[in-house]
PDB file of C-alpha atoms in Angstrom:
ATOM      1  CA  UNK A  30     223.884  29.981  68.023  1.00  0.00           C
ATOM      2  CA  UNK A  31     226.082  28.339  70.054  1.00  0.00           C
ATOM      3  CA  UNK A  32     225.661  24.358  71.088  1.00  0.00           C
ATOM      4  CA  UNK A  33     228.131  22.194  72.957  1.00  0.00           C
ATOM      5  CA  UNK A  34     231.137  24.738  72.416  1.00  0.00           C
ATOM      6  CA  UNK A  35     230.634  25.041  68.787  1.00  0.00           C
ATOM      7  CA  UNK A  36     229.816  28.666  67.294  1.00  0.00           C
ATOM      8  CA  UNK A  37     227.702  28.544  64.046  1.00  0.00           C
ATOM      9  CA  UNK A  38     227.846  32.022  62.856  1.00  0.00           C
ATOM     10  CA  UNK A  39     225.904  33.353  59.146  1.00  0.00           C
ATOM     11  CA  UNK A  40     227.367  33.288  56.309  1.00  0.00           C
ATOM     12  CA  UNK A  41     229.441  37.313  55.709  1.00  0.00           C
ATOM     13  CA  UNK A  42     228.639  37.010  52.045  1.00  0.00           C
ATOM     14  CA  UNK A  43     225.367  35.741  52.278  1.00  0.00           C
ATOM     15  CA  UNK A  44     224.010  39.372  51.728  1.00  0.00           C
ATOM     16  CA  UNK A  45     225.522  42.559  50.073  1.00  0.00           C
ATOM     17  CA  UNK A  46     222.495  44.748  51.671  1.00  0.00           C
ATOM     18  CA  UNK A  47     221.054  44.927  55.176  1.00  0.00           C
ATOM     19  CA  UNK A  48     218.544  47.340  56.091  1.00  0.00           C
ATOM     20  CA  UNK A  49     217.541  47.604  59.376  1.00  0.00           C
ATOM     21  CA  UNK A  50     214.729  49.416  61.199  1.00  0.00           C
ATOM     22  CA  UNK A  51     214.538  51.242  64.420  1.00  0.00           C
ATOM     23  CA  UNK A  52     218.341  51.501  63.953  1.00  0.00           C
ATOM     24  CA  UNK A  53     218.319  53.872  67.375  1.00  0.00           C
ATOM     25  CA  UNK A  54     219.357  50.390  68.890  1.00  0.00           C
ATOM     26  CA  UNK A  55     222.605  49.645  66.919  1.00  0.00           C
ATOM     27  CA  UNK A  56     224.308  50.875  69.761  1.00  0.00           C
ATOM     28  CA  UNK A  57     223.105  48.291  71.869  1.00  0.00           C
ATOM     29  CA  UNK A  58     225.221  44.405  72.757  1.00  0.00           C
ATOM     30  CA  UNK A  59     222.849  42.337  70.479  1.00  0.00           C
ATOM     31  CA  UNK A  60     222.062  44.837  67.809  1.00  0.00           C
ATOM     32  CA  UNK A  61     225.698  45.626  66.960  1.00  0.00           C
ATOM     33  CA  UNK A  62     226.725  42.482  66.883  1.00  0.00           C
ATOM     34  CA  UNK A  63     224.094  41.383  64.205  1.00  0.00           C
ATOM     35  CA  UNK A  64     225.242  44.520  61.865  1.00  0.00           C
ATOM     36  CA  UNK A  65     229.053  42.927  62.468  1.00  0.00           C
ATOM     37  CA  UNK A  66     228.614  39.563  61.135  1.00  0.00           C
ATOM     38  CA  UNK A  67     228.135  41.038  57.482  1.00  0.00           C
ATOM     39  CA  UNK A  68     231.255  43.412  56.978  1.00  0.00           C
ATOM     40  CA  UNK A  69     231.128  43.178  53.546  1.00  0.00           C
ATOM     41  CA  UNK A  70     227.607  44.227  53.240  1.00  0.00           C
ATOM     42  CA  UNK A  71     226.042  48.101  52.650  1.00  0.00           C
ATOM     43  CA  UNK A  72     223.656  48.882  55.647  1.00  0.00           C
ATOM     44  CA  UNK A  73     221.247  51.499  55.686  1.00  0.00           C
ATOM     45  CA  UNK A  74     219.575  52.438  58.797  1.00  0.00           C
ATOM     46  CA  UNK A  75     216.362  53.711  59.344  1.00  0.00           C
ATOM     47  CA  UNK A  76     215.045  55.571  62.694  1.00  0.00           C
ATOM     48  CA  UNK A  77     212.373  58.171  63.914  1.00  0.00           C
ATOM     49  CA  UNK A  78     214.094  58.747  67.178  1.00  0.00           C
ATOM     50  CA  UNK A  79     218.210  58.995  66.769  1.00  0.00           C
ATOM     51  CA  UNK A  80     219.061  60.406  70.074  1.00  0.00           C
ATOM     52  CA  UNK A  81     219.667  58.337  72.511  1.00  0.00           C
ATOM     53  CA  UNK A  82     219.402  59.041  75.927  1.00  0.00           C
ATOM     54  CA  UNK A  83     223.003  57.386  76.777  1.00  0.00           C
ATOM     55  CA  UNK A  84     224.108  59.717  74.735  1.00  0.00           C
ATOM     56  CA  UNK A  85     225.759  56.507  72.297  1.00  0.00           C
ATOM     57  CA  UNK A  86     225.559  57.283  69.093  1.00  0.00           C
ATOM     58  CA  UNK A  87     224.271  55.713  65.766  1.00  0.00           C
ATOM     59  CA  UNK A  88     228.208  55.653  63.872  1.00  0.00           C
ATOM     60  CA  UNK A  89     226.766  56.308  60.271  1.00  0.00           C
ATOM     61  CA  UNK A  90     226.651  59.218  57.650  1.00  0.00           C
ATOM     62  CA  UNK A  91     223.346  60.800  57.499  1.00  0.00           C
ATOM     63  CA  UNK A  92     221.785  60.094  54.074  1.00  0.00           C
ATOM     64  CA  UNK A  93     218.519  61.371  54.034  1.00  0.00           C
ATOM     65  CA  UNK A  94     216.534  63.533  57.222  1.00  0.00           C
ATOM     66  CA  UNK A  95     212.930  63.782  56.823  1.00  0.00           C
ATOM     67  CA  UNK A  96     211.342  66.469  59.325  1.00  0.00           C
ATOM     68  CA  UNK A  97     208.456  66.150  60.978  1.00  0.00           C
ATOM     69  CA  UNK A  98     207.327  70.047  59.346  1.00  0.00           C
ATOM     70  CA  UNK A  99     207.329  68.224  55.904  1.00  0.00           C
ATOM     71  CA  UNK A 100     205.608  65.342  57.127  1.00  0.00           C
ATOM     72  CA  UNK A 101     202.435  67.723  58.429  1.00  0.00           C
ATOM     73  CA  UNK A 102     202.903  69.914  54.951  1.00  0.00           C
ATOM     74  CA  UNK A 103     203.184  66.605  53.431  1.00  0.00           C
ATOM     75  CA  UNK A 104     199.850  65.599  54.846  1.00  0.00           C
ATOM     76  CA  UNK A 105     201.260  62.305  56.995  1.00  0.00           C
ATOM     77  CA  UNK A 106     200.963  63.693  60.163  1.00  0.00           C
ATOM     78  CA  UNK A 107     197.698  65.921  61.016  1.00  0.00           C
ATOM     79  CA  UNK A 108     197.361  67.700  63.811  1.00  0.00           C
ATOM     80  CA  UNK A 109     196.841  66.699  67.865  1.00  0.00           C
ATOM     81  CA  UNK A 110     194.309  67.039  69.750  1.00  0.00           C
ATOM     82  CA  UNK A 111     195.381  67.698  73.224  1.00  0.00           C
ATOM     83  CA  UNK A 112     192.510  66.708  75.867  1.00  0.00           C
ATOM     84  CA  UNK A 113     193.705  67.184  79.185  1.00  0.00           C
ATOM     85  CA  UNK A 114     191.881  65.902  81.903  1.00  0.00           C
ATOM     86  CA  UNK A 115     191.889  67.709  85.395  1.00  0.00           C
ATOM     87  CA  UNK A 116     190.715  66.398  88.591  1.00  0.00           C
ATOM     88  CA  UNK A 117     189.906  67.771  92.325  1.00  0.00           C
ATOM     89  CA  UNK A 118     188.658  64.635  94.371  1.00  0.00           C
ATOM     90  CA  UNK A 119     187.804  62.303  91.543  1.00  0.00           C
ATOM     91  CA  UNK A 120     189.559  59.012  90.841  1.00  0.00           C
ATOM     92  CA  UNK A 121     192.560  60.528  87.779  1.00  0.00           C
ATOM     93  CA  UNK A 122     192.101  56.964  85.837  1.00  0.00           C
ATOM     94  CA  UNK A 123     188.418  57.291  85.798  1.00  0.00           C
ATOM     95  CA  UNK A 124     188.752  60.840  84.893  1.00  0.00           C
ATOM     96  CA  UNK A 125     190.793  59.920  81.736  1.00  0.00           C
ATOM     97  CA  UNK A 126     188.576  57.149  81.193  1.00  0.00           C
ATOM     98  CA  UNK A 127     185.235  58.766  81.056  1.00  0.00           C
ATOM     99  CA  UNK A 128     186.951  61.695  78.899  1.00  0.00           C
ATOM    100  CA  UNK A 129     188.258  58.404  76.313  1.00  0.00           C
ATOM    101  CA  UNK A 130     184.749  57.855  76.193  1.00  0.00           C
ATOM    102  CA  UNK A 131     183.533  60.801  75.244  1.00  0.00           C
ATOM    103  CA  UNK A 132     186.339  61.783  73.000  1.00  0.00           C
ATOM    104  CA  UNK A 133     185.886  58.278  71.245  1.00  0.00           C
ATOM    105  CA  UNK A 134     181.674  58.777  70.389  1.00  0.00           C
ATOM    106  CA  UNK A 135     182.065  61.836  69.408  1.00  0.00           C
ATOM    107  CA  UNK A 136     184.608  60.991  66.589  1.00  0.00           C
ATOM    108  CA  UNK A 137     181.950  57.886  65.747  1.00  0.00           C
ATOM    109  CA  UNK A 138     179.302  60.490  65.676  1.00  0.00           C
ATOM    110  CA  UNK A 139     180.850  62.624  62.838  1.00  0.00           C
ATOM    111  CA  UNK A 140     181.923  59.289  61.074  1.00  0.00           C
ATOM    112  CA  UNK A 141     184.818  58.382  61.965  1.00  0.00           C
ATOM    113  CA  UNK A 142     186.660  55.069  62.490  1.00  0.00           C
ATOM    114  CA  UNK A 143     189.047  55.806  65.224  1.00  0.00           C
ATOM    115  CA  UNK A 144     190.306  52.988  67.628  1.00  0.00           C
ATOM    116  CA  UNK A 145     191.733  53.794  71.592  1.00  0.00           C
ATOM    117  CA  UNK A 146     194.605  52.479  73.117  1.00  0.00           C
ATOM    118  CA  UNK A 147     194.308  52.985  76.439  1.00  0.00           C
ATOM    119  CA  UNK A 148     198.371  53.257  77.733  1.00  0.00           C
ATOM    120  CA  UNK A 149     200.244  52.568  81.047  1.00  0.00           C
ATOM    121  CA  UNK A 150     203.186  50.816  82.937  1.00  0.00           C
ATOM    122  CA  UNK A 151     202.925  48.065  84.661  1.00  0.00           C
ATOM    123  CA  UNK A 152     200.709  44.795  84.244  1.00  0.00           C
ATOM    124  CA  UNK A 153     198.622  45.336  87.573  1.00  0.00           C
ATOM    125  CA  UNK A 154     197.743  48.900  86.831  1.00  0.00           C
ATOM    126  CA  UNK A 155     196.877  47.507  83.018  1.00  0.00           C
ATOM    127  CA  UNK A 156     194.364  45.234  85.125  1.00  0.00           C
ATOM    128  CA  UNK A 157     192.846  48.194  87.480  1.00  0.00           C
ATOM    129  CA  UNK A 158     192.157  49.662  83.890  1.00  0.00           C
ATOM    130  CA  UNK A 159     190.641  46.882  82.626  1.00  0.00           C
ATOM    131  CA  UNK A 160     188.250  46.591  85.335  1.00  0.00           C
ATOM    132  CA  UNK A 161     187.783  50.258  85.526  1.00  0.00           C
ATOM    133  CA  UNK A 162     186.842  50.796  81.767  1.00  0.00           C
ATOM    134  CA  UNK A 163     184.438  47.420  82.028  1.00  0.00           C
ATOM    135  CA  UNK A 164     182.489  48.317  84.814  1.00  0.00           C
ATOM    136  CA  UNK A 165     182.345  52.604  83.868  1.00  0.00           C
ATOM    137  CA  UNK A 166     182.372  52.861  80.506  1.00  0.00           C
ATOM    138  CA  UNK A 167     180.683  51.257  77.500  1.00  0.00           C
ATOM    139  CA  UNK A 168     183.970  50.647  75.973  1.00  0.00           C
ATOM    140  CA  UNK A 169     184.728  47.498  74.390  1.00  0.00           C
ATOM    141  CA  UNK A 170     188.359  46.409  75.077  1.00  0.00           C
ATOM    142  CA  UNK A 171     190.932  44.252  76.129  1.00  0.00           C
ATOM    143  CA  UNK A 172     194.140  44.088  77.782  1.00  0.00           C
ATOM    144  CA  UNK A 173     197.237  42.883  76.290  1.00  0.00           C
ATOM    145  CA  UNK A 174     201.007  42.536  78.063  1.00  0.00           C
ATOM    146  CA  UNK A 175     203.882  40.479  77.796  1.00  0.00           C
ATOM    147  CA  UNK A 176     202.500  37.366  79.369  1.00  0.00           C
ATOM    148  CA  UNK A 177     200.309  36.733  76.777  1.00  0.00           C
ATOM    149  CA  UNK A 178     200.396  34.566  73.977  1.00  0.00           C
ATOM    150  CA  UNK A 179     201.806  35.292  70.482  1.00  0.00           C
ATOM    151  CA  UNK A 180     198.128  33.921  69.058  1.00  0.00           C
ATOM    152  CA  UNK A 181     196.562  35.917  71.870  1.00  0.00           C
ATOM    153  CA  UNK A 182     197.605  38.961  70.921  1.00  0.00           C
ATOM    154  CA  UNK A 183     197.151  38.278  67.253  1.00  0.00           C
ATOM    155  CA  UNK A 184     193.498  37.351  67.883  1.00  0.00           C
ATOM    156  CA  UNK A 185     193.282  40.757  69.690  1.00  0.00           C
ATOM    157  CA  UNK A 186     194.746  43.036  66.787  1.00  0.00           C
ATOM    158  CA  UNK A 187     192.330  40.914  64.444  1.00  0.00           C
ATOM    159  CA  UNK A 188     189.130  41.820  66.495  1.00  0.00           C
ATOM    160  CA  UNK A 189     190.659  45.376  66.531  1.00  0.00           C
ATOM    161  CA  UNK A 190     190.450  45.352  62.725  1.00  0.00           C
ATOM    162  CA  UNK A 191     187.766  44.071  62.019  1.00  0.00           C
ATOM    163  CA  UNK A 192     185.810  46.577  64.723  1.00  0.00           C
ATOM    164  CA  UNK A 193     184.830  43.781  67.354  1.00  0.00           C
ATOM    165  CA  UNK A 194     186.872  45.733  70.238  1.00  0.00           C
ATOM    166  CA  UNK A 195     187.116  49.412  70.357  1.00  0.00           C
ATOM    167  CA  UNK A 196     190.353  49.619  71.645  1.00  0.00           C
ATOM    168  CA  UNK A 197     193.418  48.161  73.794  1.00  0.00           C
ATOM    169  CA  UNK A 198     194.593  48.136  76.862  1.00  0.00           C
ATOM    170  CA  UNK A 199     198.743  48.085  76.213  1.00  0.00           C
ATOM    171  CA  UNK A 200     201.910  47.617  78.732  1.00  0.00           C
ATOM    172  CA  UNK A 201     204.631  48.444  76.534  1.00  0.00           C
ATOM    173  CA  UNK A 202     204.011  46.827  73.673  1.00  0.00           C
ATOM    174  CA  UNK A 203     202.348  47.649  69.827  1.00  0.00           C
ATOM    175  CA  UNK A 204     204.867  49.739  69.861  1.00  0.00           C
ATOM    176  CA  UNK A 205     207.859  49.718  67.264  1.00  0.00           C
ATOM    177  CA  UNK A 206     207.114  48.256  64.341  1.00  0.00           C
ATOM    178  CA  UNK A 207     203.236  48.182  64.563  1.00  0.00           C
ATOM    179  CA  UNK A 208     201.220  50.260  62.144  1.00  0.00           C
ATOM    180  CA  UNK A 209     197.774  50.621  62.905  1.00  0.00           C
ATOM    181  CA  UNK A 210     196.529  54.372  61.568  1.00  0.00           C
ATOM    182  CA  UNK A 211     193.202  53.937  62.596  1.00  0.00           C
ATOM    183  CA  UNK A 212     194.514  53.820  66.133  1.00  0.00           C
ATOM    184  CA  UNK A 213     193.653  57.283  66.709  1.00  0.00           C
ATOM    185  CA  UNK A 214     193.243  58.004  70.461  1.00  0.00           C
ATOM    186  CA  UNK A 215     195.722  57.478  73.061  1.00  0.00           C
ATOM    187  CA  UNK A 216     194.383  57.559  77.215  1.00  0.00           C
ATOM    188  CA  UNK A 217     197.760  57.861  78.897  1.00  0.00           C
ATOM    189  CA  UNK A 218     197.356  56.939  82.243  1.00  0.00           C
ATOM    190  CA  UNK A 219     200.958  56.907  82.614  1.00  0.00           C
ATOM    191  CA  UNK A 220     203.213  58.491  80.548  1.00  0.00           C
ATOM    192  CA  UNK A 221     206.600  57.438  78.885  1.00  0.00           C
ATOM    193  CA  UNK A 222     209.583  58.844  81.027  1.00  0.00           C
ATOM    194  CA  UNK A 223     211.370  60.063  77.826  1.00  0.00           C
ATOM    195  CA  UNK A 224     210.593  62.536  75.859  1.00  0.00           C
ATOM    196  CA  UNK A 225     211.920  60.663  72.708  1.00  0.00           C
ATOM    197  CA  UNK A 226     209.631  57.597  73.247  1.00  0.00           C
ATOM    198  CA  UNK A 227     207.135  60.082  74.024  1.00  0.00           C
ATOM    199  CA  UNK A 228     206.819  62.057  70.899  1.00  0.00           C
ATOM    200  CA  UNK A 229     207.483  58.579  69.288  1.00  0.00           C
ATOM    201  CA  UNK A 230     205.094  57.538  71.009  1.00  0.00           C
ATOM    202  CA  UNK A 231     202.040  60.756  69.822  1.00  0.00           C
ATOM    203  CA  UNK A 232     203.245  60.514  66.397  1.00  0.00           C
ATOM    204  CA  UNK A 233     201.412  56.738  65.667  1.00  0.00           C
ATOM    205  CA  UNK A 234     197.991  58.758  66.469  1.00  0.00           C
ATOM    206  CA  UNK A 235     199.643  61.253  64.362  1.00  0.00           C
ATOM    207  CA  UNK A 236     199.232  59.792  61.118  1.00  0.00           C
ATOM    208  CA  UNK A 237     196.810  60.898  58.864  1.00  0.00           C
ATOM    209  CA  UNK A 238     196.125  57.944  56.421  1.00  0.00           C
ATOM    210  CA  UNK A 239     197.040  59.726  53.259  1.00  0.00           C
ATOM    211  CA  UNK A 240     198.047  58.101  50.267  1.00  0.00           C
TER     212      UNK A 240
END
């Protein structure tokens, strides 16, 4: 931090290891300056998505590559269901929205405890949704974005849990570093423009559960 023209920078010896998670964003100002300030220390990185689409890359020896083929034969990922949802005249949102629907009572039928989160960009289209899935659907969820509170949101995720909502409405966020595996159905109303946060993106509903 800096305060009055005084830097206060850690401690380089105060660790010997730092690990650090969705290490895709070393590259980045903030990022690379946190792995910096402990020169001394071993990192190990960790990433599902190492290409970048600057095209920077992550400056480290690869230690250990785990492909997503052994991960299905492995039994973490299963396999996807891809529902998609054509329209002539119809409204596309309520389209998707009534095929969520379905999609999510017939996995209840059979027994299943799958959870929806209902994906797009931008805050107002996250309300339109919200609306639209109140007033057409029996679905219960709610929305969650950026301009909501830290309890807010963990109030929300709590209800999700403990089966009070059926699903989310998300603007870019429960993203990285959420885990969730009964979040099992994804309604993209608008889909990620890269293909790396996309697949990212599939492989949370991915996940099979398995010890």
């Amino acid at each position: 931090s800096i305060n009055e023209g005084i830097a206060v920078l850690p401690d380089p010896e105060l660790f010997d290891l730092v690990l650090v998670d969705e290490a895709h964003h070393v590259p980045a100002f903030t990022w690379s300056n946190i792995v910096r300030a402990f020169p001394r220390a071993k990192k190990i990185f960790f990433t599902a998505t190492p290409f970048r689409r600057d095209k920077k890359e992550i400056e480290r020896r690869m230690a250990f590559n785990y492909p997503l083929a052994r991960a299905y034969e492995d039994k973490i990922f299963g396999e996807i269901g891809y529902y998609p949802v054509i329209t002539d005249d119809q409204n596309p949102d309520l389209a998707i929205a009534k095929a969520t629907e379905k999609v999510f009572k017939e996995d209840k039928a059979v027994g299943l405890r799958h959870y929806i989160m209902v994906r797009t960009e931008t805050k107002e289209h996250a309300q339109v949704l919200s609306e639209l899935y109140e007033s057409q659907t029996t679905l219960r969820l709610q929305k969650i974005d950026s301009t909501k509170t830290y309890t807010f949101i963990n109030k929300t995720i709590a209800k999700l849990r403990g089966g009070e909502l059926d699903g989310i409405i998300c603007v870019d966020m429960l993203g990285e570093g959420f885990d969730f595996p009964n979040l099992k159905i994804a309604a993209i109303h608008s889909p990620k423009k890269s293909l790396a946060n996309t697949l990212q993106f599939i492989g949370r509903f991915a996940r099979t559960n398995a010890e």
